[in-house]
Coordinates of C-alpha atoms and ligand atoms in Angstrom, one line a residue:
M1 CA 4.4 39.2 -28.1
S2 CA 1.6 41.6 -28.9
R3 CA 1.5 45.1 -27.5
P4 CA -1.3 46.0 -25.1
V5 CA -4.2 47.8 -26.8
L6 CA -3.6 51.5 -26.4
F7 CA -6.8 52.8 -28.0
E8 CA -10.2 51.2 -27.4
R9 CA -12.7 51.8 -30.2
H10 CA -16.2 52.5 -29.1
V11 CA -18.8 49.8 -29.9
A12 CA -21.1 52.3 -31.6
N13 CA -18.4 53.2 -34.2
P14 CA -18.7 54.8 -36.7
I15 CA -20.6 57.3 -34.6
L16 CA -21.5 59.6 -37.5
T17 CA -21.9 58.8 -41.2
A18 CA -23.2 60.6 -44.3
S19 CA -26.5 58.7 -43.9
D20 CA -27.1 60.4 -40.4
W21 CA -26.9 63.8 -42.0
P22 CA -30.1 65.8 -42.4
Y23 CA -29.3 66.7 -46.0
P24 CA -27.5 64.9 -48.9
V25 CA -23.7 64.8 -48.4
N26 CA -20.8 62.7 -49.6
T27 CA -18.9 62.2 -46.3
V28 CA -18.5 63.4 -42.7
F29 CA -15.1 63.2 -41.1
N30 CA -12.1 64.9 -39.3
P31 CA -14.2 66.7 -36.5
G32 CA -13.0 69.3 -34.0
A33 CA -14.2 68.4 -30.5
T34 CA -14.9 70.3 -27.4
V35 CA -17.2 70.7 -24.4
G36 CA -19.9 73.2 -25.4
P37 CA -21.4 76.0 -23.4
D38 CA -24.1 73.7 -21.9
G39 CA -21.7 70.9 -21.0
E40 CA -22.5 68.7 -24.0
T41 CA -20.0 67.3 -26.4
V42 CA -19.8 69.4 -29.5
L43 CA -18.3 68.1 -32.8
L44 CA -17.5 70.6 -35.5
V45 CA -17.6 68.1 -38.4
R46 CA -16.0 68.5 -41.8
V47 CA -18.8 67.7 -44.2
E48 CA -17.9 67.1 -47.9
D49 CA -20.8 67.8 -50.2
R50 CA -21.5 66.1 -53.4
S51 CA -19.6 68.7 -55.4
G52 CA -16.4 67.7 -53.4
V53 CA -16.3 71.0 -51.5
S54 CA -16.3 70.8 -47.6
H55 CA -18.1 73.0 -45.0
F56 CA -18.6 72.5 -41.3
G57 CA -21.7 71.0 -39.5
V58 CA -22.3 70.6 -35.8
A59 CA -23.3 67.4 -33.9
R60 CA -24.0 67.5 -30.2
S61 CA -24.3 64.6 -27.7
Q62 CA -24.8 64.4 -23.9
D63 CA -22.5 61.4 -23.4
G64 CA -20.1 62.0 -26.3
Y65 CA -20.8 58.6 -27.9
T66 CA -24.5 58.3 -28.7
R67 CA -27.8 60.1 -29.6
W68 CA -26.1 62.8 -31.7
K69 CA -28.3 65.8 -32.5
I70 CA -27.1 67.2 -35.9
E71 CA -27.8 70.8 -36.9
P72 CA -30.2 70.8 -39.8
E73 CA -28.1 73.3 -41.8
P74 CA -24.4 73.9 -42.3
V75 CA -23.0 76.2 -39.6
F76 CA -19.9 77.4 -41.4
T77 CA -19.9 77.6 -45.2
P78 CA -16.9 78.6 -47.3
E79 CA -16.8 82.1 -48.7
R80 CA -16.3 81.1 -52.3
D81 CA -15.8 84.6 -53.6
G82 CA -12.4 84.0 -55.1
T83 CA -10.5 84.5 -51.8
H84 CA -9.0 82.0 -49.5
E85 CA -11.9 79.5 -49.2
T86 CA -12.7 79.0 -52.9
W87 CA -12.6 75.2 -52.6
G88 CA -13.9 74.8 -49.1
V89 CA -13.0 74.6 -45.4
E90 CA -11.5 71.5 -43.9
D91 CA -10.3 69.8 -40.7
P92 CA -11.2 72.2 -37.9
R93 CA -9.3 71.9 -34.5
I94 CA -11.0 73.7 -31.6
T95 CA -9.1 75.4 -28.7
K96 CA -11.2 76.6 -25.8
V97 CA -9.9 79.8 -24.2
G98 CA -12.2 81.0 -21.5
D99 CA -15.6 81.2 -23.2
R100 CA -14.1 81.6 -26.6
Y101 CA -13.7 78.7 -29.0
L102 CA -10.8 79.4 -31.3
I103 CA -10.8 77.3 -34.5
A104 CA -7.8 76.6 -36.7
Y105 CA -8.8 75.1 -40.0
T106 CA -7.6 74.5 -43.6
A107 CA -9.0 76.9 -46.1
F108 CA -8.7 75.5 -49.6
S109 CA -7.8 78.5 -51.8
S110 CA -7.2 78.4 -55.5
G111 CA -3.5 78.8 -54.7
G112 CA -3.6 75.7 -52.5
P113 CA -4.5 74.9 -48.9
L114 CA -3.6 77.4 -46.2
V115 CA -4.2 77.9 -42.4
A116 CA -7.0 80.2 -41.3
L117 CA -8.5 81.0 -37.9
A118 CA -12.1 81.7 -36.8
E119 CA -13.8 82.0 -33.4
T120 CA -17.2 81.3 -31.9
R121 CA -18.9 81.3 -28.5
D122 CA -21.9 79.2 -29.4
F123 CA -21.2 77.2 -32.6
R124 CA -24.1 79.2 -34.2
T125 CA -22.3 82.4 -35.3
F126 CA -18.7 82.5 -36.2
E127 CA -16.2 85.3 -36.8
R128 CA -13.4 84.9 -39.2
L129 CA -10.0 86.1 -38.1
G130 CA -8.6 85.4 -41.6
P131 CA -5.8 83.4 -43.2
V132 CA -2.6 83.2 -41.1
M133 CA -0.3 81.0 -43.2
V134 CA 0.2 81.0 -46.9
P135 CA -0.2 77.9 -49.1
E136 CA 0.7 75.2 -48.8
D137 CA 0.1 74.7 -45.1
K138 CA -2.5 72.7 -43.1
D139 CA -3.0 70.6 -40.0
A140 CA -3.0 73.6 -37.6
A141 CA -4.0 73.9 -33.9
L142 CA -3.6 76.7 -31.3
F143 CA -2.3 76.1 -27.8
P144 CA -4.9 77.2 -25.2
T145 CA -2.4 79.3 -23.2
K146 CA 0.0 82.0 -24.2
F147 CA 3.8 81.7 -23.7
G148 CA 4.7 85.1 -22.1
D149 CA 2.5 87.4 -24.2
R150 CA 2.6 85.3 -27.4
W151 CA 0.1 82.8 -28.8
A152 CA 1.6 79.6 -30.3
L153 CA 0.3 77.7 -33.3
I154 CA 1.3 74.3 -34.6
H155 CA 1.0 73.8 -38.3
R156 CA 2.5 71.8 -41.2
P157 CA 3.8 73.4 -44.4
V158 CA 3.1 70.9 -47.1
I159 CA 5.9 68.9 -48.8
S160 CA 7.3 70.2 -52.1
P161 CA 7.4 67.3 -54.6
A162 CA 10.2 69.2 -56.5
T163 CA 12.7 69.2 -53.6
R164 CA 11.4 66.0 -52.0
V165 CA 11.5 67.7 -48.6
V166 CA 9.2 65.9 -46.3
G167 CA 6.5 67.5 -44.2
H168 CA 7.5 68.5 -40.6
I169 CA 5.4 69.9 -37.8
W170 CA 6.3 73.6 -37.2
L171 CA 5.5 75.9 -34.3
S172 CA 5.1 79.7 -34.7
Y173 CA 4.4 82.6 -32.3
S174 CA 2.1 85.6 -32.6
P175 CA 1.3 88.6 -30.4
D176 CA -2.2 89.0 -31.7
L177 CA -3.3 85.7 -33.5
L178 CA -2.8 87.5 -36.9
H179 CA 0.9 88.1 -37.3
W180 CA 3.0 85.0 -37.0
G181 CA 6.8 84.5 -36.9
E182 CA 9.7 82.7 -35.2
H183 CA 8.9 79.6 -37.2
R184 CA 10.7 76.4 -36.1
V185 CA 10.3 72.7 -36.6
V186 CA 9.0 71.0 -33.5
I187 CA 8.3 67.5 -34.6
P188 CA 10.2 66.4 -37.7
A189 CA 9.0 63.7 -40.0
R190 CA 11.4 60.8 -39.9
S191 CA 13.0 59.0 -42.9
G192 CA 13.4 55.7 -44.6
A193 CA 11.0 52.9 -43.7
H194 CA 9.4 54.6 -40.7
W195 CA 5.6 54.8 -40.4
D196 CA 6.0 58.7 -40.1
A197 CA 8.6 59.1 -42.8
E198 CA 6.6 61.0 -45.4
K199 CA 5.0 63.7 -43.4
V200 CA 3.6 64.3 -40.0
G201 CA 0.8 66.7 -38.8
I202 CA -0.8 67.6 -35.5
G203 CA -3.9 65.8 -34.4
P204 CA -6.1 67.6 -31.7
P205 CA -4.7 70.7 -30.1
P206 CA -1.9 70.0 -27.5
L207 CA -3.3 69.1 -24.1
E208 CA -1.7 70.6 -21.0
I209 CA -0.8 68.0 -18.3
P210 CA 1.6 68.2 -15.4
E211 CA 4.4 66.6 -17.4
G212 CA 4.1 69.1 -20.3
W213 CA 2.0 69.3 -23.5
L214 CA 0.7 66.0 -24.7
V215 CA 0.4 65.7 -28.4
L216 CA -1.1 63.2 -30.9
F217 CA 0.1 63.5 -34.4
H218 CA -0.6 61.6 -37.6
G219 CA 2.2 60.2 -39.6
V220 CA 2.1 59.0 -43.2
K221 CA 4.0 56.2 -44.9
V222 CA 3.7 55.9 -48.7
T223 CA 3.5 52.4 -50.0
A224 CA 2.8 50.9 -53.4
A225 CA -0.9 50.9 -52.4
G226 CA -0.9 54.6 -51.4
G227 CA -0.4 56.4 -48.1
V228 CA -1.2 54.8 -44.7
Y229 CA -2.2 57.4 -42.0
R230 CA -1.4 56.3 -38.4
V231 CA -1.1 58.1 -35.1
G232 CA 1.8 58.7 -32.8
T233 CA 2.2 60.6 -29.5
A234 CA 4.7 63.2 -28.3
L235 CA 5.4 65.3 -25.2
L236 CA 6.5 69.0 -25.4
D237 CA 8.0 71.0 -22.6
R238 CA 5.3 73.0 -20.7
N239 CA 7.2 76.3 -20.8
D240 CA 9.2 75.9 -24.0
P241 CA 7.0 73.9 -26.4
L242 CA 9.8 73.8 -29.0
R243 CA 11.6 71.3 -26.6
L244 CA 10.5 67.8 -27.5
L245 CA 10.6 65.6 -24.4
G246 CA 9.6 62.3 -26.0
R247 CA 8.1 60.8 -29.1
S248 CA 6.7 57.3 -29.7
D249 CA 8.9 55.2 -31.9
E250 CA 5.9 53.1 -32.8
W251 CA 2.4 54.3 -33.8
V252 CA -0.1 54.1 -31.0
F253 CA -3.2 53.8 -33.3
G254 CA -3.6 52.7 -36.9
P255 CA -6.3 51.6 -39.4
L256 CA -7.6 48.1 -38.6
T257 CA -11.4 48.0 -38.9
E258 CA -13.4 47.9 -42.0
Y259 CA -14.6 51.6 -41.6
E260 CA -10.9 52.7 -41.2
R261 CA -9.5 50.5 -44.0
S262 CA -12.1 51.2 -46.7
G263 CA -13.8 54.5 -47.8
D264 CA -13.0 57.5 -50.0
V265 CA -9.4 57.3 -48.9
P266 CA -8.5 53.9 -47.5
D267 CA -6.3 53.2 -44.5
V268 CA -6.7 56.5 -42.7
V269 CA -7.2 57.3 -39.0
F270 CA -7.1 61.1 -38.6
P271 CA -7.7 62.4 -35.1
T272 CA -8.7 66.1 -34.9
G273 CA -10.4 66.4 -31.5
W274 CA -10.1 65.0 -27.9
I275 CA -11.8 65.5 -24.6
L276 CA -10.3 64.8 -21.2
E277 CA -12.7 63.1 -18.8
D278 CA -13.2 64.4 -15.3
D279 CA -10.9 61.6 -13.9
G280 CA -8.0 63.6 -15.5
D281 CA -6.7 60.5 -17.3
T282 CA -9.3 59.1 -19.8
L283 CA -9.3 60.7 -23.2
R284 CA -12.0 60.5 -25.8
V285 CA -10.3 60.8 -29.2
Y286 CA -12.5 61.8 -32.1
Y287 CA -11.2 60.9 -35.6
G288 CA -12.0 60.7 -39.2
A289 CA -11.9 57.2 -40.6
A290 CA -11.0 56.6 -44.3
D291 CA -12.1 60.3 -45.0
T292 CA -15.6 58.9 -44.9
C293 CA -17.0 58.8 -41.3
V294 CA -16.5 59.9 -37.7
A295 CA -15.4 57.5 -35.0
V296 CA -14.2 57.7 -31.4
A297 CA -11.8 55.7 -29.3
T298 CA -10.6 56.1 -25.7
T299 CA -7.1 56.0 -24.4
R300 CA -5.4 57.3 -21.2
V301 CA -2.9 60.0 -20.6
S302 CA -0.9 57.7 -18.3
T303 CA -0.9 54.9 -21.0
L304 CA 0.5 57.3 -23.6
L305 CA 3.2 58.6 -21.3
E306 CA 4.2 55.1 -20.3
H307 CA 4.3 54.0 -23.9
M308 CA 6.5 57.0 -24.9
A309 CA 8.9 56.4 -22.1
E310 CA 9.3 52.8 -23.2
T311 CA 9.6 53.3 -27.0
C312 CA 11.0 56.7 -27.6
A313 CA 11.9 57.4 -31.2
C314 CA 15.4 58.4 -30.2
G315 CA 16.1 54.8 -29.5
T316 CA 17.1 55.3 -25.9
R317 CA 15.2 54.7 -22.7
H318 CA 15.1 58.0 -20.9
E319 CA 13.1 59.9 -18.4
L320 CA 10.6 62.1 -20.3
D321 CA 11.7 65.2 -18.3
D322 CA 15.4 64.8 -19.4
G323 CA 14.6 66.0 -22.9
C324 CA 15.0 63.9 -26.0
P325 CA 17.6 63.7 -28.8
C326 CA 14.6 63.5 -31.2
T327 CA 14.4 67.2 -30.7
V328 CA 17.2 67.8 -33.1
E329 CA 16.0 69.4 -36.3
P330 CA 16.7 66.9 -39.1
K331 CA 19.5 67.6 -41.5
A332 CA 18.6 67.7 -45.2
S333 CA 20.1 64.3 -45.7
Q334 CA 18.0 62.8 -42.9
S335 CA 14.8 64.3 -44.2
G336 CA 15.0 62.6 -47.6
S337 CA 15.8 65.7 -49.6
V338 CA 17.9 65.5 -52.7
T339 CA 21.2 67.4 -52.5
Ligands
BMA1 C1 -4.6 65.0 -45.3 C2 -5.8 66.0 -45.2 C3 -6.9 65.3 -44.5 C4 -7.2 63.9 -45.0 C5 -5.9 63.1 -45.1 C6 -6.1 61.7 -45.6 O1 -3.6 65.6 -46.1 O2 -6.1 66.4 -46.4 O3 -8.1 66.1 -44.6 O4 -8.1 63.3 -44.1 O5 -5.0 63.8 -45.9 O6 -6.7 61.8 -46.9

């Protein structure tokens, strides 16, 4: 019996490609997404130029699917002066806080990828807050609200090939967006044959819903043909986001179409932005496909919650507000490390 379709791809996919860009580029993918100051959909798109280095461009649309207006020039170019953006800026996630748009992105330093923050109010001028995590660390997103007087950031320290420790999703707190600590694993990668056994990373910033914080995350499985990037969903406690309330055992979205299965990096769906429609249920999920183009799919909050309740990764059926055994930080032997 096949599962119901959880994500509906838009008929206009891929919605943005390199050939839409007003200047020559290699690829456009992994966009941050938000509602702009004028109510339009704004995508902050990772644009890889033909030297291989990425910057950010902006595309705007009234309906979020069609008639994209693309800024004629890059809006955020890496500062390539030997500091933390030497090899580009990648994979922005946008968190709207009042009229501020806070952006967590990967800065590719000569010492490896790290997490940096910037902010804008109009997507024309940007202020850098600077690097906040040392290499190797990427896939970061800020929560839109504070917990007490502390900001919270989700991020993913990168795996170390030497120790074979897999890549878990971590959560850290800060009083001022600059100084981060209290680092803890919040969503561990699984082990063995699982679709999310190699590493996991946050998708769009967590979304606050009555049940908690809804999360999409990517998971990677390494096969003889390379890595396959798929997407799972999780729910974190609203007041204590380190408490995992549920996590889908199965992926909810994976590469299927030609534009997802073939490109610069085949078999990748990589969501980095989502927008909740006014009905409070429908979600537009923006994602990079095969590290080559931008696509959009819709799903529903209710669908993801139902799916998680039915197929929680802890292997038990449980109410989401009971908390989940998946929350247990994996022991070294479970995480694939060599002892
Ligand atoms: C991740 C990031 C993403 C990329 C993905 C698939 O590690 O580098 O930018 O889309 O790999 O190649």
